Amino acid sequence: MKKEQCEKANVFGKCPFVTTQQLIKGKWAILILHELSDGPVRFKELQRNIDITQATLSSQLKYLEQEGLIKRKVYPEIPPRVEYALTDIGYSFTPVLNEIEKWGMKYIDYLKEKNKEKSVSANS
Amino acid sequence: MKKEQCEKANVFGKCPFVTTQQLIKGKWAILILHELSDGPVRFKELQRNIDITQATLSSQLKYLEQEGLIKRKVYPEIPPRVEYALTDIGYSFTPVLNEIEKWGMKYIDYLKEKNKEKSVSANS
DNA sequence: CGGCATCCTCTTGGATACTG
DNA sequence: CAGTATCCAAGAGGATGCCG
């Protein structure tokens, strides 16, 4: 794409990089999307899987729902049951998640190498 | 990968998602990496391309250099000249950038559709 | 040109307590 | 179980001015 789209006027909804960044910059968005990538998950289960407080999880889910990435389904039961799932556009984010995971593993390896070198030079 | 790696102990350097998120959560990291993906770029040029103040750009670059994603080369000239380039591990981030760009464009289209629907229903 | 130091503001998100 | 309300701390990052 033309770089110009991202230059000067770095606006949400214009530049794909800025737009994506705005959506996933939060501490939890990527993790939540990843948790939902295998199918619907209940609120409580999400909270258990990710280490996050109720209040924070609640606000994050509300945000992601607003942006159209996830959908909320309420089952009229007692006790209440709410499931969260990816929307179509949310599901289409999967390739990004996969690349993030692959690169993350690569970077973790890189960190290990870096630490190894450091301890070697410290011993010399 | 095993989800367990990301559960409970969400630590940088253990879970690939958390690790990557920590590195790119900032407002500028993705844009800077994208700008550098075609080869070395000077400080001033970066500042022109992205709309960012000197102080902020400087601290971002220092951060990315610390994390090993970019490297800094100083040319002993007058006036001074400093070029930034991707390291190997930084360059290997390119596939993530590509997916981010693709998805970002998809999401921008989605936003347009959403707005169209809204104005239609508003006129009915 | 390519920074750094300082100050200051605004947002994110964690802790805690309460509700249907 | 699945939230909401309130309060608060930390950090990101912008503005400005100075320096080699």
PDB file of C-alpha atoms (C1' of nucleotides) in Angstrom:
ATOM      1  CA  MET A   1       0.000   0.000   0.000  1.00  0.00           C
ATOM      2  CA  LYS A   2       0.953   3.644  -0.257  1.00  0.00           C
ATOM      3  CA  LYS A   3       2.871   4.824   2.742  1.00  0.00           C
ATOM      4  CA  GLU A   4       1.261   8.214   2.338  1.00  0.00           C
ATOM      5  CA  GLN A   5      -1.928   6.832   3.819  1.00  0.00           C
ATOM      6  CA  CYS A   6      -0.172   6.532   7.135  1.00  0.00           C
ATOM      7  CA  GLU A   7       1.866   9.671   6.964  1.00  0.00           C
ATOM      8  CA  LYS A   8       0.943  13.012   8.431  1.00  0.00           C
ATOM      9  CA  ALA A   9      -2.696  12.122   9.004  1.00  0.00           C
ATOM     10  CA  ASN A  10      -2.320   9.007  11.152  1.00  0.00           C
ATOM     11  CA  VAL A  11      -5.966   8.444  11.619  1.00  0.00           C
ATOM     12  CA  PHE A  12      -7.972   5.538  12.886  1.00  0.00           C
ATOM     13  CA  GLY A  13      -9.994   4.213   9.990  1.00  0.00           C
ATOM     14  CA  LYS A  14      -7.533   5.387   7.365  1.00  0.00           C
ATOM     15  CA  CYS A  15      -4.168   3.735   7.960  1.00  0.00           C
ATOM     16  CA  PRO A  16      -4.416  -0.038   8.524  1.00  0.00           C
ATOM     17  CA  PHE A  17      -1.448  -0.044  10.905  1.00  0.00           C
ATOM     18  CA  VAL A  18      -2.746   2.740  13.100  1.00  0.00           C
ATOM     19  CA  THR A  19      -6.224   1.279  13.055  1.00  0.00           C
ATOM     20  CA  THR A  20      -5.076  -2.166  14.146  1.00  0.00           C
ATOM     21  CA  GLN A  21      -2.760  -0.708  16.734  1.00  0.00           C
ATOM     22  CA  GLN A  22      -5.550   1.284  18.315  1.00  0.00           C
ATOM     23  CA  LEU A  23      -7.629  -1.845  18.685  1.00  0.00           C
ATOM     24  CA  ILE A  24      -5.020  -4.181  20.120  1.00  0.00           C
ATOM     25  CA  LYS A  25      -2.856  -1.827  22.140  1.00  0.00           C
ATOM     26  CA  GLY A  26      -4.620  -2.719  25.352  1.00  0.00           C
ATOM     27  CA  LYS A  27      -3.096  -5.221  27.714  1.00  0.00           C
ATOM     28  CA  TRP A  28      -5.831  -7.790  27.171  1.00  0.00           C
ATOM     29  CA  ALA A  29      -7.315  -7.576  23.671  1.00  0.00           C
ATOM     30  CA  ILE A  30      -4.877 -10.013  22.063  1.00  0.00           C
ATOM     31  CA  LEU A  31      -5.222 -12.530  24.879  1.00  0.00           C
ATOM     32  CA  ILE A  32      -9.011 -12.358  24.830  1.00  0.00           C
ATOM     33  CA  LEU A  33      -9.186 -12.793  21.065  1.00  0.00           C
ATOM     34  CA  HIS A  34      -6.845 -15.750  21.390  1.00  0.00           C
ATOM     35  CA  GLU A  35      -8.955 -17.337  24.112  1.00  0.00           C
ATOM     36  CA  LEU A  36     -12.040 -17.024  21.935  1.00  0.00           C
ATOM     37  CA  SER A  37     -10.386 -18.399  18.813  1.00  0.00           C
ATOM     38  CA  ASP A  38     -11.491 -21.964  19.609  1.00  0.00           C
ATOM     39  CA  GLY A  39     -15.146 -21.061  20.134  1.00  0.00           C
ATOM     40  CA  PRO A  40     -17.447 -19.343  22.640  1.00  0.00           C
ATOM     41  CA  VAL A  41     -16.233 -18.968  26.205  1.00  0.00           C
ATOM     42  CA  ARG A  42     -18.100 -17.983  29.341  1.00  0.00           C
ATOM     43  CA  PHE A  43     -17.205 -14.925  31.366  1.00  0.00           C
ATOM     44  CA  LYS A  44     -16.009 -16.893  34.374  1.00  0.00           C
ATOM     45  CA  GLU A  45     -13.912 -19.197  32.253  1.00  0.00           C
ATOM     46  CA  LEU A  46     -12.216 -16.261  30.569  1.00  0.00           C
ATOM     47  CA  GLN A  47     -11.456 -14.791  33.952  1.00  0.00           C
ATOM     48  CA  ARG A  48      -9.925 -18.058  35.108  1.00  0.00           C
ATOM     49  CA  ASN A  49      -7.870 -18.574  31.966  1.00  0.00           C
ATOM     50  CA  ILE A  50      -6.468 -15.093  31.780  1.00  0.00           C
ATOM     51  CA  ASP A  51      -5.398 -13.630  35.074  1.00  0.00           C
ATOM     52  CA  ILE A  52      -7.627 -10.573  35.163  1.00  0.00           C
ATOM     53  CA  THR A  53     -10.069  -8.985  37.571  1.00  0.00           C
ATOM     54  CA  GLN A  54     -13.802  -8.978  36.922  1.00  0.00           C
ATOM     55  CA  ALA A  55     -13.961  -5.232  36.503  1.00  0.00           C
ATOM     56  CA  THR A  56     -11.145  -5.106  33.984  1.00  0.00           C
ATOM     57  CA  LEU A  57     -12.381  -8.098  32.007  1.00  0.00           C
ATOM     58  CA  SER A  58     -15.865  -6.655  31.905  1.00  0.00           C
ATOM     59  CA  SER A  59     -14.706  -3.337  30.512  1.00  0.00           C
ATOM     60  CA  GLN A  60     -12.395  -4.965  27.984  1.00  0.00           C
ATOM     61  CA  LEU A  61     -15.165  -7.216  26.702  1.00  0.00           C
ATOM     62  CA  LYS A  62     -17.526  -4.289  26.433  1.00  0.00           C
ATOM     63  CA  TYR A  63     -14.919  -2.400  24.437  1.00  0.00           C
ATOM     64  CA  LEU A  64     -14.231  -5.287  22.059  1.00  0.00           C
ATOM     65  CA  GLU A  65     -17.949  -5.778  21.571  1.00  0.00           C
ATOM     66  CA  GLN A  66     -18.380  -2.098  20.725  1.00  0.00           C
ATOM     67  CA  GLU A  67     -15.637  -2.320  18.128  1.00  0.00           C
ATOM     68  CA  GLY A  68     -17.402  -5.290  16.577  1.00  0.00           C
ATOM     69  CA  LEU A  69     -14.743  -7.910  17.271  1.00  0.00           C
ATOM     70  CA  ILE A  70     -16.743 -10.074  19.646  1.00  0.00           C
ATOM     71  CA  LYS A  71     -20.393 -10.777  20.349  1.00  0.00           C
ATOM     72  CA  ARG A  72     -22.156 -11.403  23.605  1.00  0.00           C
ATOM     73  CA  LYS A  73     -24.849 -14.003  24.117  1.00  0.00           C
ATOM     74  CA  VAL A  74     -26.915 -14.048  27.287  1.00  0.00           C
ATOM     75  CA  TYR A  75     -28.687 -17.237  28.320  1.00  0.00           C
ATOM     76  CA  PRO A  76     -31.731 -16.502  30.478  1.00  0.00           C
ATOM     77  CA  GLU A  77     -30.848 -18.979  33.196  1.00  0.00           C
ATOM     78  CA  ILE A  78     -30.320 -19.003  36.903  1.00  0.00           C
ATOM     79  CA  PRO A  79     -27.495 -18.621  37.661  1.00  0.00           C
ATOM     80  CA  PRO A  80     -26.876 -16.267  34.721  1.00  0.00           C
ATOM     81  CA  ARG A  81     -24.742 -17.459  31.848  1.00  0.00           C
ATOM     82  CA  VAL A  82     -23.053 -15.270  29.281  1.00  0.00           C
ATOM     83  CA  GLU A  83     -20.936 -16.482  26.435  1.00  0.00           C
ATOM     84  CA  TYR A  84     -18.544 -14.475  24.317  1.00  0.00           C
ATOM     85  CA  ALA A  85     -17.588 -15.394  20.781  1.00  0.00           C
ATOM     86  CA  LEU A  86     -15.760 -13.894  17.834  1.00  0.00           C
ATOM     87  CA  THR A  87     -17.703 -12.090  15.134  1.00  0.00           C
ATOM     88  CA  ASP A  88     -16.779 -12.596  11.482  1.00  0.00           C
ATOM     89  CA  ILE A  89     -14.407  -9.666  11.474  1.00  0.00           C
ATOM     90  CA  GLY A  90     -13.053 -10.821  14.832  1.00  0.00           C
ATOM     91  CA  TYR A  91     -12.473 -14.305  13.469  1.00  0.00           C
ATOM     92  CA  SER A  92     -10.638 -12.882  10.484  1.00  0.00           C
ATOM     93  CA  PHE A  93      -8.061 -11.567  12.942  1.00  0.00           C
ATOM     94  CA  THR A  94      -6.777 -15.128  13.466  1.00  0.00           C
ATOM     95  CA  PRO A  95      -3.910 -14.880  10.932  1.00  0.00           C
ATOM     96  CA  VAL A  96      -2.542 -11.913  12.861  1.00  0.00           C
ATOM     97  CA  LEU A  97      -2.716 -13.915  16.081  1.00  0.00           C
ATOM     98  CA  ASN A  98      -0.885 -16.795  14.441  1.00  0.00           C
ATOM     99  CA  GLU A  99       1.928 -14.566  13.255  1.00  0.00           C
ATOM    100  CA  ILE A 100       2.129 -12.902  16.646  1.00  0.00           C
ATOM    101  CA  GLU A 101       2.443 -16.301  18.277  1.00  0.00           C
ATOM    102  CA  LYS A 102       5.120 -17.477  15.848  1.00  0.00           C
ATOM    103  CA  TRP A 103       7.142 -14.315  16.203  1.00  0.00           C
ATOM    104  CA  GLY A 104       6.674 -14.262  19.966  1.00  0.00           C
ATOM    105  CA  MET A 105       8.209 -17.725  20.233  1.00  0.00           C
ATOM    106  CA  LYS A 106      11.079 -16.611  18.030  1.00  0.00           C
ATOM    107  CA  TYR A 107      11.662 -13.580  20.202  1.00  0.00           C
ATOM    108  CA  ILE A 108      11.567 -15.678  23.375  1.00  0.00           C
ATOM    109  CA  ASP A 109      14.317 -17.847  21.899  1.00  0.00           C
ATOM    110  CA  TYR A 110      16.236 -14.709  21.050  1.00  0.00           C
ATOM    111  CA  LEU A 111      15.944 -13.556  24.647  1.00  0.00           C
ATOM    112  CA  LYS A 112      17.327 -16.856  25.894  1.00  0.00           C
ATOM    113  CA  GLU A 113      20.320 -16.559  23.586  1.00  0.00           C
ATOM    114  CA  LYS A 114      20.870 -13.010  24.765  1.00  0.00           C
ATOM    115  CA  ASN A 115      20.872 -14.073  28.403  1.00  0.00           C
ATOM    116  CA  LYS A 116      23.208 -16.960  27.689  1.00  0.00           C
ATOM    117  CA  GLU A 117      25.733 -14.606  26.089  1.00  0.00           C
ATOM    118  CA  LYS A 118      25.442 -12.248  29.009  1.00  0.00           C
ATOM    119  CA  SER A 119      26.260 -14.936  31.584  1.00  0.00           C
ATOM    120  CA  VAL A 120      29.155 -16.200  29.479  1.00  0.00           C
ATOM    121  CA  SER A 121      30.756 -12.795  29.264  1.00  0.00           C
ATOM    122  CA  ALA A 122      30.102 -12.280  32.962  1.00  0.00           C
ATOM    123  CA  ASN A 123      32.103 -15.421  33.728  1.00  0.00           C
ATOM    124  CA  SER A 124      35.048 -14.540  31.560  1.00  0.00           C
TER     125      SER A 124
ATOM    126  CA  MET B   1       1.074 -24.314  21.525  1.00  0.00           C
ATOM    127  CA  LYS B   2      -0.240 -25.135  24.957  1.00  0.00           C
ATOM    128  CA  LYS B   3      -2.577 -22.509  26.270  1.00  0.00           C
ATOM    129  CA  GLU B   4      -1.298 -23.202  29.745  1.00  0.00           C
ATOM    130  CA  GLN B   5       1.845 -21.263  28.937  1.00  0.00           C
ATOM    131  CA  CYS B   6      -0.240 -18.115  28.863  1.00  0.00           C
ATOM    132  CA  GLU B   7      -2.534 -18.891  31.740  1.00  0.00           C
ATOM    133  CA  LYS B   8      -2.082 -17.822  35.302  1.00  0.00           C
ATOM    134  CA  ALA B   9       1.517 -16.751  34.894  1.00  0.00           C
ATOM    135  CA  ASN B  10       1.219 -14.282  32.030  1.00  0.00           C
ATOM    136  CA  VAL B  11       4.840 -13.409  31.915  1.00  0.00           C
ATOM    137  CA  PHE B  12       6.952 -11.580  29.422  1.00  0.00           C
ATOM    138  CA  GLY B  13       9.391 -14.055  27.972  1.00  0.00           C
ATOM    139  CA  LYS B  14       7.133 -17.054  28.548  1.00  0.00           C
ATOM    140  CA  CYS B  15       3.896 -16.572  26.615  1.00  0.00           C
ATOM    141  CA  PRO B  16       4.441 -15.495  22.994  1.00  0.00           C
ATOM    142  CA  PHE B  17       1.251 -13.423  22.949  1.00  0.00           C
ATOM    143  CA  VAL B  18       2.023 -11.512  26.108  1.00  0.00           C
ATOM    144  CA  THR B  19       5.620 -11.024  25.039  1.00  0.00           C
ATOM    145  CA  THR B  20       4.692  -9.602  21.655  1.00  0.00           C
ATOM    146  CA  GLN B  21       1.954  -7.448  23.142  1.00  0.00           C
ATOM    147  CA  GLN B  22       4.365  -5.892  25.601  1.00  0.00           C
ATOM    148  CA  LEU B  23       6.696  -4.921  22.785  1.00  0.00           C
ATOM    149  CA  ILE B  24       4.174  -3.448  20.375  1.00  0.00           C
ATOM    150  CA  LYS B  25       1.587  -1.973  22.725  1.00  0.00           C
ATOM    151  CA  GLY B  26       3.065   1.490  22.427  1.00  0.00           C
ATOM    152  CA  LYS B  27       1.561   3.994  20.052  1.00  0.00           C
ATOM    153  CA  TRP B  28       4.571   4.039  17.750  1.00  0.00           C
ATOM    154  CA  ALA B  29       6.388   0.698  17.693  1.00  0.00           C
ATOM    155  CA  ILE B  30       4.381  -0.792  14.826  1.00  0.00           C
ATOM    156  CA  LEU B  31       4.687   2.345  12.728  1.00  0.00           C
ATOM    157  CA  ILE B  32       8.418   2.633  13.304  1.00  0.00           C
ATOM    158  CA  LEU B  33       9.031  -1.002  12.426  1.00  0.00           C
ATOM    159  CA  HIS B  34       6.967  -0.510   9.293  1.00  0.00           C
ATOM    160  CA  GLU B  35       8.925   2.577   8.289  1.00  0.00           C
ATOM    161  CA  LEU B  36      12.175   0.673   8.691  1.00  0.00           C
ATOM    162  CA  SER B  37      11.009  -2.383   6.757  1.00  0.00           C
ATOM    163  CA  ASP B  38      12.369  -1.021   3.473  1.00  0.00           C
ATOM    164  CA  GLY B  39      15.842  -0.283   4.817  1.00  0.00           C
ATOM    165  CA  PRO B  40      17.673   2.170   7.070  1.00  0.00           C
ATOM    166  CA  VAL B  41      16.061   5.526   7.743  1.00  0.00           C
ATOM    167  CA  ARG B  42      17.473   8.675   9.304  1.00  0.00           C
ATOM    168  CA  PHE B  43      16.088  10.198  12.459  1.00  0.00           C
ATOM    169  CA  LYS B  44      14.778  13.298  10.753  1.00  0.00           C
ATOM    170  CA  GLU B  45      13.147  11.329   7.990  1.00  0.00           C
ATOM    171  CA  LEU B  46      11.366   9.120  10.495  1.00  0.00           C
ATOM    172  CA  GLN B  47      10.114  12.188  12.262  1.00  0.00           C
ATOM    173  CA  ARG B  48       8.798  13.612   9.019  1.00  0.00           C
ATOM    174  CA  ASN B  49       7.123  10.380   7.912  1.00  0.00           C
ATOM    175  CA  ILE B  50       5.443   9.614  11.172  1.00  0.00           C
ATOM    176  CA  ASP B  51       3.857  12.570  12.889  1.00  0.00           C
ATOM    177  CA  ILE B  52       5.757  12.478  16.160  1.00  0.00           C
ATOM    178  CA  THR B  53       7.769  14.869  18.286  1.00  0.00           C
ATOM    179  CA  GLN B  54      11.532  14.556  18.613  1.00  0.00           C
ATOM    180  CA  ALA B  55      11.402  13.663  22.277  1.00  0.00           C
ATOM    181  CA  THR B  56       8.858  10.924  21.790  1.00  0.00           C
ATOM    182  CA  LEU B  57      10.565   9.474  18.728  1.00  0.00           C
ATOM    183  CA  SER B  58      13.878   9.493  20.515  1.00  0.00           C
ATOM    184  CA  SER B  59      12.569   7.584  23.509  1.00  0.00           C
ATOM    185  CA  GLN B  60      10.710   5.091  21.326  1.00  0.00           C
ATOM    186  CA  LEU B  61      13.803   4.391  19.269  1.00  0.00           C
ATOM    187  CA  LYS B  62      15.876   3.941  22.392  1.00  0.00           C
ATOM    188  CA  TYR B  63      13.321   1.507  23.718  1.00  0.00           C
ATOM    189  CA  LEU B  64      13.186  -0.541  20.519  1.00  0.00           C
ATOM    190  CA  GLU B  65      16.961  -0.601  20.387  1.00  0.00           C
ATOM    191  CA  GLN B  66      17.136  -1.877  23.966  1.00  0.00           C
ATOM    192  CA  GLU B  67      14.713  -4.658  23.133  1.00  0.00           C
ATOM    193  CA  GLY B  68      16.906  -5.643  20.205  1.00  0.00           C
ATOM    194  CA  LEU B  69      14.465  -4.872  17.408  1.00  0.00           C
ATOM    195  CA  ILE B  70      16.400  -2.063  15.779  1.00  0.00           C
ATOM    196  CA  LYS B  71      19.989  -0.918  15.573  1.00  0.00           C
ATOM    197  CA  ARG B  72      21.448   2.541  15.560  1.00  0.00           C
ATOM    198  CA  LYS B  73      24.313   3.662  13.368  1.00  0.00           C
ATOM    199  CA  VAL B  74      26.023   6.974  13.933  1.00  0.00           C
ATOM    200  CA  TYR B  75      27.970   8.578  11.106  1.00  0.00           C
ATOM    201  CA  PRO B  76      30.692  10.888  12.442  1.00  0.00           C
ATOM    202  CA  GLU B  77      29.767  13.792  10.219  1.00  0.00           C
ATOM    203  CA  ILE B  78      28.870  17.410  10.609  1.00  0.00           C
ATOM    204  CA  PRO B  79      25.953  17.848  10.772  1.00  0.00           C
ATOM    205  CA  PRO B  80      25.442  14.577  12.630  1.00  0.00           C
ATOM    206  CA  ARG B  81      23.729  11.724  10.868  1.00  0.00           C
ATOM    207  CA  VAL B  82      22.100   8.753  12.547  1.00  0.00           C
ATOM    208  CA  GLU B  83      20.420   5.897  10.749  1.00  0.00           C
ATOM    209  CA  TYR B  84      18.099   3.300  12.204  1.00  0.00           C
ATOM    210  CA  ALA B  85      17.633  -0.155  10.763  1.00  0.00           C
ATOM    211  CA  LEU B  86      15.987  -3.423  11.687  1.00  0.00           C
ATOM    212  CA  THR B  87      18.025  -6.138  13.356  1.00  0.00           C
ATOM    213  CA  ASP B  88      17.546  -9.765  12.312  1.00  0.00           C
ATOM    214  CA  ILE B  89      14.919 -10.375  14.942  1.00  0.00           C
ATOM    215  CA  GLY B  90      13.333  -7.053  14.058  1.00  0.00           C
ATOM    216  CA  TYR B  91      13.245  -7.985  10.392  1.00  0.00           C
ATOM    217  CA  SER B  92      11.618 -11.288  11.242  1.00  0.00           C
ATOM    218  CA  PHE B  93       8.670  -9.282  12.542  1.00  0.00           C
ATOM    219  CA  THR B  94       7.688  -8.423   8.961  1.00  0.00           C
ATOM    220  CA  PRO B  95       5.104 -11.218   8.577  1.00  0.00           C
ATOM    221  CA  VAL B  96       3.250  -9.836  11.595  1.00  0.00           C
ATOM    222  CA  LEU B  97       3.270  -6.387  10.019  1.00  0.00           C
ATOM    223  CA  ASN B  98       1.909  -7.795   6.786  1.00  0.00           C
ATOM    224  CA  GLU B  99      -0.971  -9.522   8.539  1.00  0.00           C
ATOM    225  CA  ILE B 100      -1.676  -6.412  10.574  1.00  0.00           C
ATOM    226  CA  GLU B 101      -1.852  -4.395   7.381  1.00  0.00           C
ATOM    227  CA  LYS B 102      -4.120  -6.890   5.639  1.00  0.00           C
ATOM    228  CA  TRP B 103      -6.462  -7.149   8.565  1.00  0.00           C
ATOM    229  CA  GLY B 104      -6.420  -3.411   9.133  1.00  0.00           C
ATOM    230  CA  MET B 105      -7.627  -2.826   5.583  1.00  0.00           C
ATOM    231  CA  LYS B 106     -10.326  -5.431   6.091  1.00  0.00           C
ATOM    232  CA  TYR B 107     -11.432  -3.740   9.293  1.00  0.00           C
ATOM    233  CA  ILE B 108     -11.498  -0.337   7.610  1.00  0.00           C
ATOM    234  CA  ASP B 109     -13.848  -1.785   4.996  1.00  0.00           C
ATOM    235  CA  TYR B 110     -15.943  -3.217   7.790  1.00  0.00           C
ATOM    236  CA  LEU B 111     -16.172   0.219   9.383  1.00  0.00           C
ATOM    237  CA  LYS B 112     -17.371   1.729   6.115  1.00  0.00           C
ATOM    238  CA  GLU B 113     -20.101  -0.882   5.788  1.00  0.00           C
ATOM    239  CA  LYS B 114     -21.122  -0.237   9.370  1.00  0.00           C
ATOM    240  CA  ASN B 115     -21.440   3.494   8.752  1.00  0.00           C
ATOM    241  CA  LYS B 116     -23.386   2.923   5.544  1.00  0.00           C
ATOM    242  CA  GLU B 117     -25.918   0.779   7.386  1.00  0.00           C
ATOM    243  CA  LYS B 118     -26.207   3.373  10.073  1.00  0.00           C
ATOM    244  CA  SER B 119     -27.025   6.194   7.658  1.00  0.00           C
ATOM    245  CA  VAL B 120     -29.506   3.967   5.791  1.00  0.00           C
ATOM    246  CA  SER B 121     -31.413   3.134   8.931  1.00  0.00           C
ATOM    247  CA  ALA B 122     -31.279   6.764   9.943  1.00  0.00           C
ATOM    248  CA  ASN B 123     -32.999   7.738   6.683  1.00  0.00           C
ATOM    249  CA  SER B 124     -35.746   5.131   6.932  1.00  0.00           C
TER     250      SER B 124
ATOM    251  C1'  DC C   1      20.957  17.319  12.973  1.00  0.00           C
ATOM    252  C1'  DG C   2      19.960  14.481  16.654  1.00  0.00           C
ATOM    253  C1'  DG C   3      19.255  14.342  20.654  1.00  0.00           C
ATOM    254  C1'  DC C   4      18.274  14.828  26.393  1.00  0.00           C
ATOM    255  C1'  DA C   5      15.905  16.883  30.696  1.00  0.00           C
ATOM    256  C1'  DT C   6      11.965  18.507  32.735  1.00  0.00           C
ATOM    257  C1'  DC C   7       7.371  19.063  33.467  1.00  0.00           C
ATOM    258  C1'  DC C   8       2.682  17.987  33.003  1.00  0.00           C
ATOM    259  C1'  DT C   9      -1.610  15.728  31.420  1.00  0.00           C
ATOM    260  C1'  DC C  10      -4.438  12.019  30.227  1.00  0.00           C
ATOM    261  C1'  DT C  11      -5.559   7.342  29.824  1.00  0.00           C
ATOM    262  C1'  DT C  12      -5.290   2.471  31.368  1.00  0.00           C
ATOM    263  C1'  DG C  13      -6.377  -0.530  34.294  1.00  0.00           C
ATOM    264  C1'  DG C  14      -6.052  -2.531  39.167  1.00  0.00           C
ATOM    265  C1'  DA C  15      -8.404  -2.846  43.999  1.00  0.00           C
ATOM    266  C1'  DT C  16     -12.374  -3.026  46.376  1.00  0.00           C
ATOM    267  C1'  DA C  17     -17.094  -3.201  47.410  1.00  0.00           C
ATOM    268  C1'  DC C  18     -21.808  -3.736  46.064  1.00  0.00           C
ATOM    269  C1'  DT C  19     -26.005  -5.736  43.011  1.00  0.00           C
ATOM    270  C1'  DG C  20     -29.519  -8.588  40.348  1.00  0.00           C
TER     271       DG C  20
ATOM    272  C1'  DC D   1     -22.559 -16.001  37.900  1.00  0.00           C
ATOM    273  C1'  DA D   2     -21.897 -11.804  35.766  1.00  0.00           C
ATOM    274  C1'  DG D   3     -21.579  -7.922  36.224  1.00  0.00           C
ATOM    275  C1'  DT D   4     -21.421  -2.190  37.886  1.00  0.00           C
ATOM    276  C1'  DA D   5     -19.549   1.854  40.636  1.00  0.00           C
ATOM    277  C1'  DT D   6     -15.989   4.269  42.633  1.00  0.00           C
ATOM    278  C1'  DC D   7     -11.569   5.433  43.645  1.00  0.00           C
ATOM    279  C1'  DC D   8      -6.747   5.571  42.760  1.00  0.00           C
ATOM    280  C1'  DA D   9      -1.829   4.632  41.096  1.00  0.00           C
ATOM    281  C1'  DA D  10       1.274   4.175  37.383  1.00  0.00           C
ATOM    282  C1'  DG D  11       3.017   5.063  33.102  1.00  0.00           C
ATOM    283  C1'  DA D  12       2.774   6.641  28.343  1.00  0.00           C
ATOM    284  C1'  DG D  13       3.646  10.227  25.859  1.00  0.00           C
ATOM    285  C1'  DG D  14       3.162  15.377  24.436  1.00  0.00           C
ATOM    286  C1'  DA D  15       5.237  20.370  24.994  1.00  0.00           C
ATOM    287  C1'  DT D  16       8.983  23.011  25.641  1.00  0.00           C
ATOM    288  C1'  DG D  17      13.632  24.418  26.090  1.00  0.00           C
ATOM    289  C1'  DC D  18      18.572  23.521  26.031  1.00  0.00           C
ATOM    290  C1'  DC D  19      23.001  21.166  24.168  1.00  0.00           C
ATOM    291  C1'  DG D  20      27.023  19.055  21.366  1.00  0.00           C
TER     292       DG D  20
END
